[in-house]
Coordinates of N, CA and C in Angstrom, one line a residue:
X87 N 0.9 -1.2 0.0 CA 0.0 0.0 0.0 C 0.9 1.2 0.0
X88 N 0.7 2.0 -0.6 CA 1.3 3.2 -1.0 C 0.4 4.8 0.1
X89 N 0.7 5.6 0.5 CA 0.7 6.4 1.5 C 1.3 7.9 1.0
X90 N 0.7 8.9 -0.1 CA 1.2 10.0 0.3 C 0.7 11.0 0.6
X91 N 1.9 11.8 1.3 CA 0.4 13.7 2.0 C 0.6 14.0 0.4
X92 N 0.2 14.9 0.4 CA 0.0 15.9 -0.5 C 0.3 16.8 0.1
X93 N 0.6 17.5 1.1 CA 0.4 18.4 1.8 C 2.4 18.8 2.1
X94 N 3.0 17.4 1.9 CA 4.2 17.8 2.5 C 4.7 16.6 1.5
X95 N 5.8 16.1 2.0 CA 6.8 15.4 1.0 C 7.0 14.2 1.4
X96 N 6.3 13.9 2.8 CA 6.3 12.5 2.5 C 5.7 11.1 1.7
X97 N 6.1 10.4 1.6 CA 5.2 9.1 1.3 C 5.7 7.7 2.0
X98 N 5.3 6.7 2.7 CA 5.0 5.9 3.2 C 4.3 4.6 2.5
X99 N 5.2 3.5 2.8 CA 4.8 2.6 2.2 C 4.5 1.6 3.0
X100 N 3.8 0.7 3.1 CA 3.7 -0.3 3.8 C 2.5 -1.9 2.9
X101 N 3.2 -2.9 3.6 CA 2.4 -3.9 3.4 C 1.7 -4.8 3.6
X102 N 0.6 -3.9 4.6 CA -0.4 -4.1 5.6 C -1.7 -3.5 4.9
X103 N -2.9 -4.3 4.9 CA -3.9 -3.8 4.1 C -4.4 -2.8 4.4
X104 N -5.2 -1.6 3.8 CA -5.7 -0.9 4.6 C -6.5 -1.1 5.5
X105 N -7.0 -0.5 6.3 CA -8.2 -1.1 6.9 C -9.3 -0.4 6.7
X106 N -10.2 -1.9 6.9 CA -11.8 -1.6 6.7 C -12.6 -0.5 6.8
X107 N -13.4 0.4 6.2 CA -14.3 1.2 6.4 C -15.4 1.0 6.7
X108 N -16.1 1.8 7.6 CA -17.2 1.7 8.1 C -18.1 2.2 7.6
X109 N -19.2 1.5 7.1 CA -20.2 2.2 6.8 C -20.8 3.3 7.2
X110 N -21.1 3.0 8.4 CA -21.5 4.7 9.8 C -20.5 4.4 11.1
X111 N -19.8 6.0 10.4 CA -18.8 6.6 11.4 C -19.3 7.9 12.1
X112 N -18.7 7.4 12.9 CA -19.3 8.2 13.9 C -18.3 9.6 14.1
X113 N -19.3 10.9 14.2 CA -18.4 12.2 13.6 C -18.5 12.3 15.8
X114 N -16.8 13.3 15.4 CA -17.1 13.9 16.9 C -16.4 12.4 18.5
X115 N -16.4 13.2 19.5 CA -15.8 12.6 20.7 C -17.0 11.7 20.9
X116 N -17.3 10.5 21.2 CA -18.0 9.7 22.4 C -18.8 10.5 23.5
X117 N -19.6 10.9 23.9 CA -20.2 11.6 25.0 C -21.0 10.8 25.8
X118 N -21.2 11.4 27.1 CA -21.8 10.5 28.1 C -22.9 10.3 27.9
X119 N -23.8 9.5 28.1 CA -25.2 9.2 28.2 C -26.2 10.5 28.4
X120 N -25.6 10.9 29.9 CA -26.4 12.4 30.2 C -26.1 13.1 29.2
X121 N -24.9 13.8 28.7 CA -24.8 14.7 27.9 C -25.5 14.5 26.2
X122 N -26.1 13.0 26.2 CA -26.5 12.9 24.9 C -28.0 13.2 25.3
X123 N -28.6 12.5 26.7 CA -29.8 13.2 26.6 C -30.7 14.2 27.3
X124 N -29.2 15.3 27.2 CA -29.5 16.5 27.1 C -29.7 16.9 26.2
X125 N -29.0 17.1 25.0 CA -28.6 17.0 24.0 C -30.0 16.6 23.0
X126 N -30.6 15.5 23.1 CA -32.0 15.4 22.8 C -33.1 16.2 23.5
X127 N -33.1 16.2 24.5 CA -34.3 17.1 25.0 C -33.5 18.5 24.3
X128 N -32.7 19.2 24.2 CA -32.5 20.3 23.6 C -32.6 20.6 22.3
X129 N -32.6 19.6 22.0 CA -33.2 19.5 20.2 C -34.9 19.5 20.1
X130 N -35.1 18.5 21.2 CA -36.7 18.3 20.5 C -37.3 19.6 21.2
X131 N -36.6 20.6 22.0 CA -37.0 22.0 22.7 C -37.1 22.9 21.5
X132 N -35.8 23.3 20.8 CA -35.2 23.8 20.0 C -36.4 23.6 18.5
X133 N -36.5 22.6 18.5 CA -37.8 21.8 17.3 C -39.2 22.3 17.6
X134 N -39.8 22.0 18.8 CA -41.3 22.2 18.9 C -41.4 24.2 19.3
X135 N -40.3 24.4 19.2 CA -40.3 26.1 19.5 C -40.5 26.6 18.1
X136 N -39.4 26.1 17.4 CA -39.1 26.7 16.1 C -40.8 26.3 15.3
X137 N -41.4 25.1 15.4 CA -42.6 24.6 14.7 C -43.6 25.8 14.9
X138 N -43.5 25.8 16.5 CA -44.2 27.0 16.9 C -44.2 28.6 16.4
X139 N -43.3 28.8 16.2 CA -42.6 30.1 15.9 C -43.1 30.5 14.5
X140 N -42.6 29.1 13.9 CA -42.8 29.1 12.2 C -44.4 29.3 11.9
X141 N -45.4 28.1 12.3 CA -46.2 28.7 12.6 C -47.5 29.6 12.3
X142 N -46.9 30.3 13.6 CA -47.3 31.9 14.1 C -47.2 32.7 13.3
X143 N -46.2 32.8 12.8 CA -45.9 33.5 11.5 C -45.9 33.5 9.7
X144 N -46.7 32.0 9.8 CA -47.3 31.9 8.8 C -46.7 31.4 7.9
X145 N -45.3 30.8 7.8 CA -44.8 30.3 7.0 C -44.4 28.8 6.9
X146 N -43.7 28.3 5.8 CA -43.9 27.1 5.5 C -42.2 26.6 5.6
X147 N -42.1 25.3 6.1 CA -40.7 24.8 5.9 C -39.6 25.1 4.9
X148 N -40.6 24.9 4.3 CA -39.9 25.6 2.8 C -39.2 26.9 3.4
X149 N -40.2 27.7 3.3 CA -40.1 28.9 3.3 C -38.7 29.3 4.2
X150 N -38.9 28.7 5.8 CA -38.1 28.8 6.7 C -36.3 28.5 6.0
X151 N -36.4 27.3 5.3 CA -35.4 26.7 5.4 C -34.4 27.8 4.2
X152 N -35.5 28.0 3.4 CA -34.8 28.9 2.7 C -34.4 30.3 3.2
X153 N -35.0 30.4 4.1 CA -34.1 32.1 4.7 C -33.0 31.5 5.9
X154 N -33.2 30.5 6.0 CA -31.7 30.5 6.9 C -30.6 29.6 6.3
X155 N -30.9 28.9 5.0 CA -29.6 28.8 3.9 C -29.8 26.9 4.2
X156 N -30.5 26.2 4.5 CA -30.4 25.0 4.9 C -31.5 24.4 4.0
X157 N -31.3 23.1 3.3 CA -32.3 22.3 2.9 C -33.4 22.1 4.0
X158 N -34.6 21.8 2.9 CA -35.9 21.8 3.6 C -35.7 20.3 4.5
X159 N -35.2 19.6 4.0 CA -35.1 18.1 4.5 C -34.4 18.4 6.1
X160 N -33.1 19.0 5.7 CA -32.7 19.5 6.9 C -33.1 19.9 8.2
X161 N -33.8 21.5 7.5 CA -35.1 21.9 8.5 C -35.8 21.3 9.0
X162 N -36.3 20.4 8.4 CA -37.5 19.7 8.8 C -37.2 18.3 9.8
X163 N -35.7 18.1 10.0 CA -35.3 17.2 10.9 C -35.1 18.0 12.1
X164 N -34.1 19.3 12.0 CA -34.0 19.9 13.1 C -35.8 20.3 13.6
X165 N -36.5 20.6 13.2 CA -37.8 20.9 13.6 C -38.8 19.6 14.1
X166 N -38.2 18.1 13.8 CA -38.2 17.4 14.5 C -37.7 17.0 15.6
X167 N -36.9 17.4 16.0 CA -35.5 17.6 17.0 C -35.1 16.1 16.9
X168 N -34.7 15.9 15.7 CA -34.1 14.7 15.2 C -32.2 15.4 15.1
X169 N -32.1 17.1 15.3 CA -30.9 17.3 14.9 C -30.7 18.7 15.2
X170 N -29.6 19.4 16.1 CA -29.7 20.7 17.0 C -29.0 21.3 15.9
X171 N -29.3 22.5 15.4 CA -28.5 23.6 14.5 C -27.8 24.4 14.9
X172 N -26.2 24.7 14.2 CA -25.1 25.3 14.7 C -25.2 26.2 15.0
X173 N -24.2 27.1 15.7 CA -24.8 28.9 16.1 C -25.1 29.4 15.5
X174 N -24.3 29.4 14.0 CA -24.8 30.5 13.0 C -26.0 30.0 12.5
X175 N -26.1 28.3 12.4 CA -28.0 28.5 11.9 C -29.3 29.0 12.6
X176 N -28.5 28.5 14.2 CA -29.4 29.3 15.2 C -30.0 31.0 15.6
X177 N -29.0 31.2 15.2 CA -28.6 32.9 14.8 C -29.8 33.4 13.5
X178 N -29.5 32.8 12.7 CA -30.2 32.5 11.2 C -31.7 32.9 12.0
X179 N -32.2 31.4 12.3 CA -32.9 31.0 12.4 C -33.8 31.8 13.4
X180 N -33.2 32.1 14.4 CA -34.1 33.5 15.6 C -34.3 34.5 14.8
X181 N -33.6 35.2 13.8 CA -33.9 36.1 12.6 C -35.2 35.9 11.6
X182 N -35.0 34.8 11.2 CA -36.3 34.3 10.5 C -37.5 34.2 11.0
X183 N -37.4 33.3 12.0 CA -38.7 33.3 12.8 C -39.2 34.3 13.7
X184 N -38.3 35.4 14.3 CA -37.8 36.6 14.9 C -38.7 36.0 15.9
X185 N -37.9 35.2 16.8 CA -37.9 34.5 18.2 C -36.4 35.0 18.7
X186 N -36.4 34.9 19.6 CA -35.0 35.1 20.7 C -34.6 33.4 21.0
X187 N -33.3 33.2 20.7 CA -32.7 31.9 21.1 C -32.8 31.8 22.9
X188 N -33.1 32.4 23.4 CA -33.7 31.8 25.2 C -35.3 31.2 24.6
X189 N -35.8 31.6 23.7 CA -37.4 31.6 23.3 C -37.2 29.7 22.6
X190 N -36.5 30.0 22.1 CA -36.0 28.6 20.7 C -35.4 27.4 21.6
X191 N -34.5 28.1 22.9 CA -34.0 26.7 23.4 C -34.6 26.1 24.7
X192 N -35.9 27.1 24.9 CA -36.5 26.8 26.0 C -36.2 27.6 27.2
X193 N -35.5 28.5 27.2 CA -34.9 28.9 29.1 C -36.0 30.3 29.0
X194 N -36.8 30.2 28.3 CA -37.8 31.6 28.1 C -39.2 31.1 27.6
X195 N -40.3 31.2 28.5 CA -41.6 31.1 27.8 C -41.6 31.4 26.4
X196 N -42.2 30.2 25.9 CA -42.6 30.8 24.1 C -43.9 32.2 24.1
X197 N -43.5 32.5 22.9 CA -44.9 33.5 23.2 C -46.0 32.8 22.3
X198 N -46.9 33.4 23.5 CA -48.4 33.2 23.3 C -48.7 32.1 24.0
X199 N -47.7 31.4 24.6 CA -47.8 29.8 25.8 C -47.4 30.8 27.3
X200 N -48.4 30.3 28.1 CA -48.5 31.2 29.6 C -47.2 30.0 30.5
X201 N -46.9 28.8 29.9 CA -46.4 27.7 30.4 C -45.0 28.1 30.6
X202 N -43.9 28.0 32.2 CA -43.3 28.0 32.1 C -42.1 27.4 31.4
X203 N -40.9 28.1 31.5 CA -39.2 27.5 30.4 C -39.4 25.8 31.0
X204 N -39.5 25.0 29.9 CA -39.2 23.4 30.3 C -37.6 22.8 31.0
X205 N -36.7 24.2 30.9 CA -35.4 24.0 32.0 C -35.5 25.3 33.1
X206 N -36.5 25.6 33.2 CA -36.7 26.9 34.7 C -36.1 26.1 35.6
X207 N -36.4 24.1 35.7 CA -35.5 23.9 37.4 C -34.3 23.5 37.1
X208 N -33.9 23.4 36.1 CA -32.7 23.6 36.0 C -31.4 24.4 35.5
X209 N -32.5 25.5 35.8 CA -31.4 26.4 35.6 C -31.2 27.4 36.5
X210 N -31.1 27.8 37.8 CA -31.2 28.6 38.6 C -31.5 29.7 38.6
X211 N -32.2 30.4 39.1 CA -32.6 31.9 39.0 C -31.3 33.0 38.9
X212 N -30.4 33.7 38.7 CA -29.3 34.8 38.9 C -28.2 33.7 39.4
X213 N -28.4 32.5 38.4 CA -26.8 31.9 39.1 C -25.6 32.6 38.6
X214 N -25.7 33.1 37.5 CA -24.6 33.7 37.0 C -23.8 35.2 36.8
X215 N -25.1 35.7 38.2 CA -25.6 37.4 38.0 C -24.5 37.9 38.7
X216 N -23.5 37.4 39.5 CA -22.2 38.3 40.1 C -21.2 37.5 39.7
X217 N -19.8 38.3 39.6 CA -18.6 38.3 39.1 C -18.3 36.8 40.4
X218 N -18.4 37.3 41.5 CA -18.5 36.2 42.6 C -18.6 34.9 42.7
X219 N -20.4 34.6 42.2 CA -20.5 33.2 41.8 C -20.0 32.4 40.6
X220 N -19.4 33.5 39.5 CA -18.8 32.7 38.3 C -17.5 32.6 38.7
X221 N -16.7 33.1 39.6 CA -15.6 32.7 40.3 C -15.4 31.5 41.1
X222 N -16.3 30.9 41.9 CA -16.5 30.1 43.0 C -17.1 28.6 42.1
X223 N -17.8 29.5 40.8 CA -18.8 28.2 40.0 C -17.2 27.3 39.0
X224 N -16.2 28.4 38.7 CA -15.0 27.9 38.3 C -14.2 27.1 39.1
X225 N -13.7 27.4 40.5 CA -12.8 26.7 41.4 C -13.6 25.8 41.8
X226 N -15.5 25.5 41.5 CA -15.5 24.6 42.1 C -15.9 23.2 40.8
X227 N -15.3 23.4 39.6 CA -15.2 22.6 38.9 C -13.9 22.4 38.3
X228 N -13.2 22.5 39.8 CA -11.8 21.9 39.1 C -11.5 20.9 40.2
X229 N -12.4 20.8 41.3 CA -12.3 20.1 42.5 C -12.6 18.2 41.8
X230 N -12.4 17.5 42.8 CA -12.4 16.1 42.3 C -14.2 15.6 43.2
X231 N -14.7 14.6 43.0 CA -15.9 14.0 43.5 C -15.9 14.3 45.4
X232 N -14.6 13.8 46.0 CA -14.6 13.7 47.2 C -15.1 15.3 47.8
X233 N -13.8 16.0 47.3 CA -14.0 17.9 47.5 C -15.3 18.2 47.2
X234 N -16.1 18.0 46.0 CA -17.1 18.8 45.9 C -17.9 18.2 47.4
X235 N -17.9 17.0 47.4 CA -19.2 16.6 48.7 C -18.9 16.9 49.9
X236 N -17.4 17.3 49.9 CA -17.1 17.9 51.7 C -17.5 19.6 51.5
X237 N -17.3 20.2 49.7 CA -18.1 21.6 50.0 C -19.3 21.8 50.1
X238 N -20.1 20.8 49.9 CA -21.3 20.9 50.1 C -21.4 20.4 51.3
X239 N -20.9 20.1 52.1 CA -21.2 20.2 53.9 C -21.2 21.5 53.9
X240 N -20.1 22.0 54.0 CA -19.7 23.2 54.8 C -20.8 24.2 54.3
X241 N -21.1 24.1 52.9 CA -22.2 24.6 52.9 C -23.5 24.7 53.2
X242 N -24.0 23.9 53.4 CA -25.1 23.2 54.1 C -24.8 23.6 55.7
X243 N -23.9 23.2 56.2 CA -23.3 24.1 57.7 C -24.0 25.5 57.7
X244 N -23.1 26.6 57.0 CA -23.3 27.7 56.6 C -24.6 27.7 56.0
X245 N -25.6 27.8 55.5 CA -27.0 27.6 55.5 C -27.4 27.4 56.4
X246 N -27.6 26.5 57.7 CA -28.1 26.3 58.6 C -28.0 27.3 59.8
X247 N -26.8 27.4 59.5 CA -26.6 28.8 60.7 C -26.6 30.1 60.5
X248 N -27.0 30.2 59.3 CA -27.5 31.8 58.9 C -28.7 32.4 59.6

């Protein structure tokens, strides 16, 4: 088997077969379970927003998919939250439907739904609102399993005795 960059000068020979390709390869790192189904509830959020949005406003997949530069096929999976769209489609896409991405990914009531954000519990009210807690939210994600559960005593201490 013969082996060259193109890019530089080497070439590489060997007489080992190549190996097998896979039919479906898998793009991207391995991720944890949780983080994949997060990852789906944020799609199918992302999806029944956007359906909604679309819509309201009167327009058709088509329509949609063509002002944010993506085949309708496309569209039409991300709007089944079969598939979450990159920032800049997301960007696009709050433009088109002229929704706000807190509206699209859920952390904001849709409009014309009285129904609370489907992540309000998990996402804290002003967790991020002082220079403070995004200091303390840093040092305390660099701690190991043990450290974090002895700061949550001390915290829990300090809470009790307030």
């Amino acid at each position: 088997m013969l082996r060259a960059n193109l890019k530089g000068s080497t070439i590489s020979f060997s007489s080992a077969p190549a190996p097998a390709r896979r039919s479906a390869r898998r793009k991207g790192p391995v991720l944890p379970q949780a983080v994949r189904r997060m990852e789906k509830r944020l799609a199918t959020t992302v999806g029944e927003a956007s359906r909604m949005a679309r819509m309201r406003a009167g327009l058709t997949q088509a329509d949609v998919a063509e002002k944010i530069g993506v085949a309708t096929e496309v569209y039409g999976r991300m709007e089944r939250g079969k598939m979450l769209p990159s920032v800049p489609t997301l960007l696009r896409l709050c433009v088109a439907l002229r929704s706000g991405p807190d509206e699209l990914m859920g952390l904001a009531p849709r409009n014309g739904s009285p129904e609370e954000s489907p992540w309000a519990d998990e996402v804290p009210e002003g967790l991020d609102d002082t220079p403070e807690m995004r200091r303390l939210l840093r040092s305390l994600r660099r701690l190991k399993r043990p450290q974090i559960k002895l700061m949550h005593l001390v915290a829990t201490a300090i809470i009790a005795g307030a």
